Short mmCIF file of C-alpha atoms in Angstrom, two decimals:
data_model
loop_
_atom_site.label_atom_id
_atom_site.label_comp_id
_atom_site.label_asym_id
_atom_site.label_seq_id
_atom_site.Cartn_x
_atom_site.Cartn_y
_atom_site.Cartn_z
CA UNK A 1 27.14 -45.47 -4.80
CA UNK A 2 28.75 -43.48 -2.62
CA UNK A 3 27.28 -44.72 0.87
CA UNK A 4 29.09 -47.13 3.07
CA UNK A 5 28.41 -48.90 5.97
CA UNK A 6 28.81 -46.08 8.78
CA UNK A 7 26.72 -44.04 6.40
CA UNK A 8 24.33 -46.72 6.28
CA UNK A 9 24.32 -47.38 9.78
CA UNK A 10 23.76 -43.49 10.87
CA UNK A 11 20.84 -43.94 8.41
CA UNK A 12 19.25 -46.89 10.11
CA UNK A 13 19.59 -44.68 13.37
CA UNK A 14 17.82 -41.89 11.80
CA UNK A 15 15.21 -43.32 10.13
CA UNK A 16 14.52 -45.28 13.75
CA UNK A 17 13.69 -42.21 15.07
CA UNK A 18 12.03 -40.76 12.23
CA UNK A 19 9.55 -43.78 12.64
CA UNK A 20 9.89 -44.07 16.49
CA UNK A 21 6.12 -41.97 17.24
CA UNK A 22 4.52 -43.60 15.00
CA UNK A 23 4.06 -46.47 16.71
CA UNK A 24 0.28 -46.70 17.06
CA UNK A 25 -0.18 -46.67 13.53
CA UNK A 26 0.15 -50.06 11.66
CA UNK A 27 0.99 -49.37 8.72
CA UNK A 28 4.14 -47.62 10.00
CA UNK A 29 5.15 -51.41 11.38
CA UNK A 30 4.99 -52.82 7.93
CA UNK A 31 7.64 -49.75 6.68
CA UNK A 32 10.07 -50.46 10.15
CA UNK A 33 10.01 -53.88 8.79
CA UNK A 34 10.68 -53.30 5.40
CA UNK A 35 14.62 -52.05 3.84
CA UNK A 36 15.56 -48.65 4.89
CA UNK A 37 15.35 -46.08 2.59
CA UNK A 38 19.01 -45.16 1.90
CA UNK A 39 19.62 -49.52 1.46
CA UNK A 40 17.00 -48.88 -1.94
CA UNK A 41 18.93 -45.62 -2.57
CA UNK A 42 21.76 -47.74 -2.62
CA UNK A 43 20.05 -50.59 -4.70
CA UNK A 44 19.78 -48.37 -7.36
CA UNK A 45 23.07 -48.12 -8.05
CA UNK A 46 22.90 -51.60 -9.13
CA UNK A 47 20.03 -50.86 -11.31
CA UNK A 48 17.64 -52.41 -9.27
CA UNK A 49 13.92 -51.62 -10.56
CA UNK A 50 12.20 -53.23 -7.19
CA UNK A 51 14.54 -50.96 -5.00
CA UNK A 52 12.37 -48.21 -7.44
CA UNK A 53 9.54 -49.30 -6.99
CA UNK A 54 9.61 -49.92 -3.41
CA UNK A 55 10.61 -46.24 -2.90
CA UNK A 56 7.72 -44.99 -5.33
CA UNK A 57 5.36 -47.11 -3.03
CA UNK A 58 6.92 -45.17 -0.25
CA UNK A 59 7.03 -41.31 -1.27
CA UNK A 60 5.15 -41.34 -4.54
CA UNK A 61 2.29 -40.72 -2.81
CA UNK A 62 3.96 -37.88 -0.70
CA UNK A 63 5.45 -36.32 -3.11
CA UNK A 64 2.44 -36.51 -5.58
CA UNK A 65 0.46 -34.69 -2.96
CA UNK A 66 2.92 -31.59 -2.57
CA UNK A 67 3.39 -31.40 -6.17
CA UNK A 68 -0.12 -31.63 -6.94
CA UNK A 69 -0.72 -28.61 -4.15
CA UNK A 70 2.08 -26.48 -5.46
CA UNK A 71 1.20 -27.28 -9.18
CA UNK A 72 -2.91 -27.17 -8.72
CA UNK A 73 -2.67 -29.37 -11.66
CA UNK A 74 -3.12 -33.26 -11.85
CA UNK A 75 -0.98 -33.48 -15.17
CA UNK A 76 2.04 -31.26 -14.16
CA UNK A 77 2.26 -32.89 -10.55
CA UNK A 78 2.45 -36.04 -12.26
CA UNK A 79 4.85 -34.95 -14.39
CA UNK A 80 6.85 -33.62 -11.99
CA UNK A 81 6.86 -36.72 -9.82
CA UNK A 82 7.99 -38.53 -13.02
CA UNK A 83 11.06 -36.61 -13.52
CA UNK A 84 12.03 -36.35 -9.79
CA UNK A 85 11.55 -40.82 -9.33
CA UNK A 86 13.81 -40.42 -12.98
CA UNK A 87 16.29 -38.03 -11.36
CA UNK A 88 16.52 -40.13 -8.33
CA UNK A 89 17.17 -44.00 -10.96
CA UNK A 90 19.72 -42.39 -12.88
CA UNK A 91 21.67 -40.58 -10.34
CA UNK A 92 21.07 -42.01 -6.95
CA UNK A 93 23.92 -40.31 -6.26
CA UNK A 94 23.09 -37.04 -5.82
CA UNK A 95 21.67 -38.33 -2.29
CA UNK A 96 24.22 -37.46 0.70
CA UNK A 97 23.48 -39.26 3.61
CA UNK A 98 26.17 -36.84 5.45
CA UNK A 99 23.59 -33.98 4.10
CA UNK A 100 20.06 -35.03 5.97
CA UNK A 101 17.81 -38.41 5.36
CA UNK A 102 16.37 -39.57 2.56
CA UNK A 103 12.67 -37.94 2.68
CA UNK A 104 13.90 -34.35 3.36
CA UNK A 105 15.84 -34.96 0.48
CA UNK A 106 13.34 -36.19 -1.95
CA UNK A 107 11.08 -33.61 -0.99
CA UNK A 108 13.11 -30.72 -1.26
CA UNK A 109 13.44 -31.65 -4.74
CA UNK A 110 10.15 -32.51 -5.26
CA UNK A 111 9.28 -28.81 -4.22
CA UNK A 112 11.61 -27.52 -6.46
CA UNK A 113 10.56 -29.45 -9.58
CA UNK A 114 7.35 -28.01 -8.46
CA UNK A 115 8.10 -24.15 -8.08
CA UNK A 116 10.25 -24.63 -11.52
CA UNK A 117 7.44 -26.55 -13.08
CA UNK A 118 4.64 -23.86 -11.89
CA UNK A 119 6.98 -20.58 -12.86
CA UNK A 120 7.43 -21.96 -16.56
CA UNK A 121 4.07 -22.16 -16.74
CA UNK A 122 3.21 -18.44 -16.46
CA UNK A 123 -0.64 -19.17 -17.30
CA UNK A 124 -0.66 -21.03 -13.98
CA UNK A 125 -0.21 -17.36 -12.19
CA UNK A 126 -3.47 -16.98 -13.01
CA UNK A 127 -4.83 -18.97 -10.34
CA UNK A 128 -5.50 -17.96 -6.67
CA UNK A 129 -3.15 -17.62 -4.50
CA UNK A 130 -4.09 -18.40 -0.62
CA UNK A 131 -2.86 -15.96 1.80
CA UNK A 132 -3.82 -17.01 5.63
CA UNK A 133 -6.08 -15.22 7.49
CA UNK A 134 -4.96 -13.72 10.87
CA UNK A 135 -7.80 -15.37 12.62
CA UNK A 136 -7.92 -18.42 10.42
CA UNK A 137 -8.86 -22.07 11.65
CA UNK A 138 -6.09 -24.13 10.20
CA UNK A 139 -7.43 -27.01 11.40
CA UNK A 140 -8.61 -29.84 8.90
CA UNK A 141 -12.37 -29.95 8.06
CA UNK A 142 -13.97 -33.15 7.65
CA UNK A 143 -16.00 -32.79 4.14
CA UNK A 144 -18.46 -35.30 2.47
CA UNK A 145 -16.91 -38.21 1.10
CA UNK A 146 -13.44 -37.29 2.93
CA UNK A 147 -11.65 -40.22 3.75
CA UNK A 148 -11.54 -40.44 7.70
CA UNK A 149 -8.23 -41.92 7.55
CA UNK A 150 -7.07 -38.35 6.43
CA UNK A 151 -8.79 -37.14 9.56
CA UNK A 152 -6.60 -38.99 11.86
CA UNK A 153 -3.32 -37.75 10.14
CA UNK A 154 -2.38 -36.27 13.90
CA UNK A 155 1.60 -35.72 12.84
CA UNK A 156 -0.15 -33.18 9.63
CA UNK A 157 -2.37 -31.92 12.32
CA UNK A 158 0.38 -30.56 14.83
CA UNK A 159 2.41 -29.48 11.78
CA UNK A 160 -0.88 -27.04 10.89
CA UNK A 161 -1.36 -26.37 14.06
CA UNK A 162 2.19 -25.14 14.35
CA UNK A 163 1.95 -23.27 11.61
CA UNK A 164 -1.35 -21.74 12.75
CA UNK A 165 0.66 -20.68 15.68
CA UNK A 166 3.05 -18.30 13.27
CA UNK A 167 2.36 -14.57 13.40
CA UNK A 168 -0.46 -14.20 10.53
CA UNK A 169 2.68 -12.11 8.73
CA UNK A 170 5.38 -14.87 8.87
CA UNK A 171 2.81 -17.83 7.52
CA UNK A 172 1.45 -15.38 4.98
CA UNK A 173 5.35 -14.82 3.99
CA UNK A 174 6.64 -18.95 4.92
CA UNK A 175 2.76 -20.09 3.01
CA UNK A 176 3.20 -17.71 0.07
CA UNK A 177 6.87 -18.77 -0.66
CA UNK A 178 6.34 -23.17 -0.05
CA UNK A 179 3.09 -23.62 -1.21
CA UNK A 180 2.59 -20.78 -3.34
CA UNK A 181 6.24 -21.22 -5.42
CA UNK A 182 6.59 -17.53 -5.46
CA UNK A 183 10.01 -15.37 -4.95
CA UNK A 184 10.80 -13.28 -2.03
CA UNK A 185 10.46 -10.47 -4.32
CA UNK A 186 6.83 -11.54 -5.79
CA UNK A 187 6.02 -11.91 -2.00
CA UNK A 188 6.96 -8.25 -1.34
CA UNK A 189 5.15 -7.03 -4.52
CA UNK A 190 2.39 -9.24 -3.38
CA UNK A 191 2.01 -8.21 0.32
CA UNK A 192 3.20 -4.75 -0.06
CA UNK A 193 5.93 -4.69 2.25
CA UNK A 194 9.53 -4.30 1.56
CA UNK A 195 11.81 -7.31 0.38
CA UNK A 196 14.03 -6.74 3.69
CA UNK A 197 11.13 -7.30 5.67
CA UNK A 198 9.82 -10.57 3.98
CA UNK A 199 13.16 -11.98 3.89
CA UNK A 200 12.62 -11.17 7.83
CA UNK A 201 9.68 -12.98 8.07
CA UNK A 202 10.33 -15.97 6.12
CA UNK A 203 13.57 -16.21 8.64
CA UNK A 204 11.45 -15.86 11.84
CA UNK A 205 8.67 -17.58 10.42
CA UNK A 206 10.87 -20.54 9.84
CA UNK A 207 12.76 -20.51 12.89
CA UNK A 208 9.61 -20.60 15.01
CA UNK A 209 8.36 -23.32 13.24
CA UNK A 210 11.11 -25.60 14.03
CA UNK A 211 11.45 -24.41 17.57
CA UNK A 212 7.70 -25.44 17.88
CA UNK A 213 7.77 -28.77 15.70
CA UNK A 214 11.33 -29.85 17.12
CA UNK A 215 10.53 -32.64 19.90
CA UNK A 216 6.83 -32.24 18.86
CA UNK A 217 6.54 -33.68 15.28
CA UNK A 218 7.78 -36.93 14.02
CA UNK A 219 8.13 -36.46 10.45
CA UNK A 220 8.84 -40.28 10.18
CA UNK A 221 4.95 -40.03 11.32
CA UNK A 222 4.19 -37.79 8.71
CA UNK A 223 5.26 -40.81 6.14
CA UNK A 224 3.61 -43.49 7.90
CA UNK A 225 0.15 -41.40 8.16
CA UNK A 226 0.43 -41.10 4.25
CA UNK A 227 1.39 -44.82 3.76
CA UNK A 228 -1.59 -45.56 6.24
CA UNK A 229 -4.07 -43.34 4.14
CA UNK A 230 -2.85 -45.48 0.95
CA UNK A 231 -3.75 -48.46 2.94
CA UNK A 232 -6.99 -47.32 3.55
CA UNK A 233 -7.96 -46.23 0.04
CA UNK A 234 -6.79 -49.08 -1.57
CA UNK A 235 -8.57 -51.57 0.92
CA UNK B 1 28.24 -6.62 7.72
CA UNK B 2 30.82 -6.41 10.28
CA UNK B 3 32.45 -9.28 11.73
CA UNK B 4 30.94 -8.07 15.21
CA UNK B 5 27.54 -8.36 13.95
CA UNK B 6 27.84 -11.67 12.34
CA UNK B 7 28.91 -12.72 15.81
CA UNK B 8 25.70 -11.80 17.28
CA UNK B 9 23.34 -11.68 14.99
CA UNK B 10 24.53 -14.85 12.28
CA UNK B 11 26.18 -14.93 9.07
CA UNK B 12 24.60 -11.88 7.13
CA UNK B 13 23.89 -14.13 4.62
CA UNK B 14 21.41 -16.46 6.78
CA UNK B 15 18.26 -14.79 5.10
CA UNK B 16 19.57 -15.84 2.30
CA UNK B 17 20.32 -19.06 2.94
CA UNK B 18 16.41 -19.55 3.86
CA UNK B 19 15.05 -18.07 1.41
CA UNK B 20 17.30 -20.51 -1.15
CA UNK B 21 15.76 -23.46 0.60
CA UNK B 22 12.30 -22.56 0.02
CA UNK B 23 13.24 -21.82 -3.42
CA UNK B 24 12.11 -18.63 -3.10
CA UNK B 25 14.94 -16.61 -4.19
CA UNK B 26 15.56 -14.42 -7.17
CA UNK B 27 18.40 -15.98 -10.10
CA UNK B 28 21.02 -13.77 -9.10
CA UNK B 29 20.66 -14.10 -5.26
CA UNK B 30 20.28 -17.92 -6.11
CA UNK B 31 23.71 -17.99 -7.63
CA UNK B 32 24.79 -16.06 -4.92
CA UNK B 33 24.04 -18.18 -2.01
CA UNK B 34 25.46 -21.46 -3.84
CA UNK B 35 28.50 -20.05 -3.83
CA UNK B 36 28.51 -19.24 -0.08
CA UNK B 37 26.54 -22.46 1.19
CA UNK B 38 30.07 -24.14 0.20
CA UNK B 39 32.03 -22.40 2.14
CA UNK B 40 29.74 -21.21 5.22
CA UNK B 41 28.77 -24.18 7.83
CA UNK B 42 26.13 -21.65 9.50
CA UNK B 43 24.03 -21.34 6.63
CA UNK B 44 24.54 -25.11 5.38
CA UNK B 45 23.48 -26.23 8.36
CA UNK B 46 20.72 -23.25 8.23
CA UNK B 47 19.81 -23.87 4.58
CA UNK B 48 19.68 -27.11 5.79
CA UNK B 49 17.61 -26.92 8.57
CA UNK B 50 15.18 -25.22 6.59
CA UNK B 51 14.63 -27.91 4.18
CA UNK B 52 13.81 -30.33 7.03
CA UNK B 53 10.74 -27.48 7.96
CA UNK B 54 9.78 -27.43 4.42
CA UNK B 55 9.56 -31.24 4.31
CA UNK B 56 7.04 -31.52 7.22
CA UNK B 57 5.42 -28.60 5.48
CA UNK B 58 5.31 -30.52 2.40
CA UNK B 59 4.10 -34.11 4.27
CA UNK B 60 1.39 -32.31 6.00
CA UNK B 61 -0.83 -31.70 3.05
CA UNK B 62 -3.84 -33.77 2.31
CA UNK B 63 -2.87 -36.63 0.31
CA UNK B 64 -3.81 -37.51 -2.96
CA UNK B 65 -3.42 -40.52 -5.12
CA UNK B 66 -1.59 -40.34 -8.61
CA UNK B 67 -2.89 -42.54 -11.25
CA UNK B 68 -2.16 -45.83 -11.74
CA UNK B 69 -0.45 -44.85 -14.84
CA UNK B 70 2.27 -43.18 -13.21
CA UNK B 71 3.62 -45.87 -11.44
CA UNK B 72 3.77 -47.83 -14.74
CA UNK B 73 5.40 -44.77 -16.68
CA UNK B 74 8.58 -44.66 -14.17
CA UNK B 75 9.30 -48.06 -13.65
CA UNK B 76 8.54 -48.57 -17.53
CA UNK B 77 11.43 -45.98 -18.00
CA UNK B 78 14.11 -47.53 -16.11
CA UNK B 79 13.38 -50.96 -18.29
CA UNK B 80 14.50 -48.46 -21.42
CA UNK B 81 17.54 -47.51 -22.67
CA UNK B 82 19.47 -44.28 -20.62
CA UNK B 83 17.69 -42.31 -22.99
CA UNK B 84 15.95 -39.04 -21.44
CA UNK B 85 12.28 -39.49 -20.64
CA UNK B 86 9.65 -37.68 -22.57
CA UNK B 87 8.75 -35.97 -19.52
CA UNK B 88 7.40 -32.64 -20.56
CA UNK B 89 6.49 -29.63 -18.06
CA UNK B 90 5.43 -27.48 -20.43
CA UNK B 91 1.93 -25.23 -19.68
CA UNK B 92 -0.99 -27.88 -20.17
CA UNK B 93 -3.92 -27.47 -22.37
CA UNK B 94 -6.58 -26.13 -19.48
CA UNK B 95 -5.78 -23.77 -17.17
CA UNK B 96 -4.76 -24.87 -14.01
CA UNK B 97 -7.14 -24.97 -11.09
CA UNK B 98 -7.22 -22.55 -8.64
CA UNK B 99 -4.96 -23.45 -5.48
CA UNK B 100 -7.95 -22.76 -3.46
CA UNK B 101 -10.08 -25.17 -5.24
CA UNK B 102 -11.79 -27.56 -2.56
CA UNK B 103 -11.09 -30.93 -3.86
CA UNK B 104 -7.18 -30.70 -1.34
CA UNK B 105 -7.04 -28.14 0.13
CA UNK B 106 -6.85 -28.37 4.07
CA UNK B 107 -4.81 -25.34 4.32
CA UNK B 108 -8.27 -23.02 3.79
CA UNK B 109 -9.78 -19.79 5.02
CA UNK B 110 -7.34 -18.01 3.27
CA UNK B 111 -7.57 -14.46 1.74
CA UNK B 112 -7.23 -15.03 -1.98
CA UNK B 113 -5.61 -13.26 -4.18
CA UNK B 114 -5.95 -13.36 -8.32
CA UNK B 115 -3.80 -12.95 -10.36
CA UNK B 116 -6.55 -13.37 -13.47
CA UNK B 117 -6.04 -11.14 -16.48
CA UNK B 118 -2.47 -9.99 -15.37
CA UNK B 119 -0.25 -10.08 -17.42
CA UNK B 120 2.13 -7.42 -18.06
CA UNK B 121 5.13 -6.67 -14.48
CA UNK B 122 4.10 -3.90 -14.08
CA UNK B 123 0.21 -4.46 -13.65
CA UNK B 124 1.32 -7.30 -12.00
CA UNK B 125 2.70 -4.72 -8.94
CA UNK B 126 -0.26 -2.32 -9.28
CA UNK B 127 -2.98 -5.02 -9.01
CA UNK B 128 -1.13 -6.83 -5.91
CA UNK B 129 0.00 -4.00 -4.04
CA UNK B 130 -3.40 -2.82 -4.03
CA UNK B 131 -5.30 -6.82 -2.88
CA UNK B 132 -2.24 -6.81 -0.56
CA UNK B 133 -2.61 -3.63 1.03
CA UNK B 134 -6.73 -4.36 1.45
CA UNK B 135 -6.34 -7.92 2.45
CA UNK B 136 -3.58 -7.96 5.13
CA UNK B 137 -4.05 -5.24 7.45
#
């Protein structure tokens, strides 16, 4: 492994404020409590299989979830969760500390196992693409049978609500690209508009989202909201 | 791109640089961008930037639970040999759902668009330009 202490230690200081708003949720406690993230990054290197599984407890569920929205497909999410957790045992490595924390990390690549895993599959192009609405209600419905643990995810919440905020044209362009694994150029085929322009968009789109999430969303909170759903379900 | 616009406006490449995040860009611009990532701190740090936005993107969806099974398949993996795991993404055997299908999907209300019986690139443009140009004025 390539970490050392000071790495470690700028870690610890992240991940305290990654976790620091989401105080009022218990489960969150239990995770403060527990190793940091880049200490079972760093366990790996010595082959350690709890340091795995502790991290698949963390972000398996996390990273199921986006795969599962970008895939649309139980089996290929799951497959692509398999080969990221696989990725991350035999080359725990490839995470930088000195490049951004753990979860950003594991999710990036996530997403791209994702997009790759959704593009070789060209039959999955036949499903439906969502494009947001200009006047659309991103807010979270409550459904039959929804879990109202999900309903209290208020960290996913602002992070919809942010993006709800976006210019119907720089979601469509941000939404199409992240969730919907397409190109910059299938976006412009897909919306009509030139490439410059949704290469514009996703730029704006993304800048205005961190201006409005910066100092607003905690996406340590994010985590513990999906470790406190877990708890929930498996109760 | 003049040195006098990079000044004021960014690197010229910083579109770039977002759109490579995401994931989003074409192979040739992908190769592209690698190559100037290592050598341009403004679009690291926006490339990386980006990344933390499509993290929070990617934590704010509705969560599901894997199987059980999948827990046991990569653990049971690292108790192998450094073999490669049979970890296959190829197309599966039904078609896959419909993003919009209700069972996850929080992110709803939006104008969909199917790409059903499509096949062929150029099709592909006809069909969307014309949904696109109906659905998003």
């Amino acid at each position: 492994m390539s970490l050392v202490a000071d790495e470690a230690r700028s870690s610890d200081l992240r991940l305290d404020g990654w976790q620091g708003s989401a105080e009022p949720i218990p489960a969150a406690d239990r995770v403060d409590a527990a190793p940091r993230d880049a200490e079972l990054v760093r366990r790996l290197g010595d082959a350690d299989r709890a340091a795995l599984s502790e991290l698949y407890q963390r972000f398996g569920r996390p990273c199921y979830s986006l795969a599962r929205r970008i895939c649309a497909d139980e089996g290929l999410a799951e497959d692509v969760v398999q080969e990221v957790f696989w990725t991350l045992w035999r080359e725990p490595t490839r995470f930088d500390l000195s490049q951004g924390d753990f979860a950003t990390w594991l999710l990036t690549m996530t997403h791209r196992r994702a997009v790759d895993a959704v593009r070789e599959q060209t039959i999955s192009r036949r499903g439906v693409v969502a494009v947001p609405e200009v006047d659309e209600n991103w807010s979270p419905t409550p459904r039959p049978g929804t879990d109202a643990a999900t309903m209290t995810r208020v960290a996913a919440g602002q992070v919809r609500a942010a993006l709800d905020r976006l210019p119907v044209e720089q979601r469509q362009a941000l939404a199409l690209a992240y969730f919907g694994g397409h190109t910059q150029r299938e976006i412009a085929v897909l919306t009509g508009v030139p490439l410059d322009t949704v290469k514009c968009r996703t730029w704006a789109a993304v800048q205005r989202l961190r201006s409005l999430l910066t100092d607003q969303v905690d996406p340590g909170a994010l985590i513990a909201e999906a470790h406190l759903v877990r708890e929930v379900v498996n109760r | 791109m003049t040195d006098q616009h990079d000044r004021v406006n960014g690197c010229a490449y910083r579109e770039l640089a977002v759109g490579w995040a995401l994931h989003a860009l074409e192979p040739a611009e992908e190769s592209l961008v690698i190559g100037h990532l290592a050598d341009c701190l403004t679009c690291a740090s926006i490339a990386a930037n980006t990344e933390e936005v499509g993290a929070m993107l990617g934590l704010s969806v509705p969560q599901t639970t894997p199987s059980i099974a999948l827990e046991y398949r990569i653990l049971s993996l690292t108790g192998s040999s450094q073999a490669a795991p049979t970890v296959s993404l190829a197309p599966p055997m039904q078609p896959a759902r419909p993003i919009t299908e209700p069972s996850e999907v929080d992110f709803r209300g939006w104008l969909s668009i199917t790409w059903a019986d499509v096949v062929g690139h150029a099709e592909v443009e006809q069909a969307l330009l014309a949904v696109g140009n109906s659905k998003i004025e």
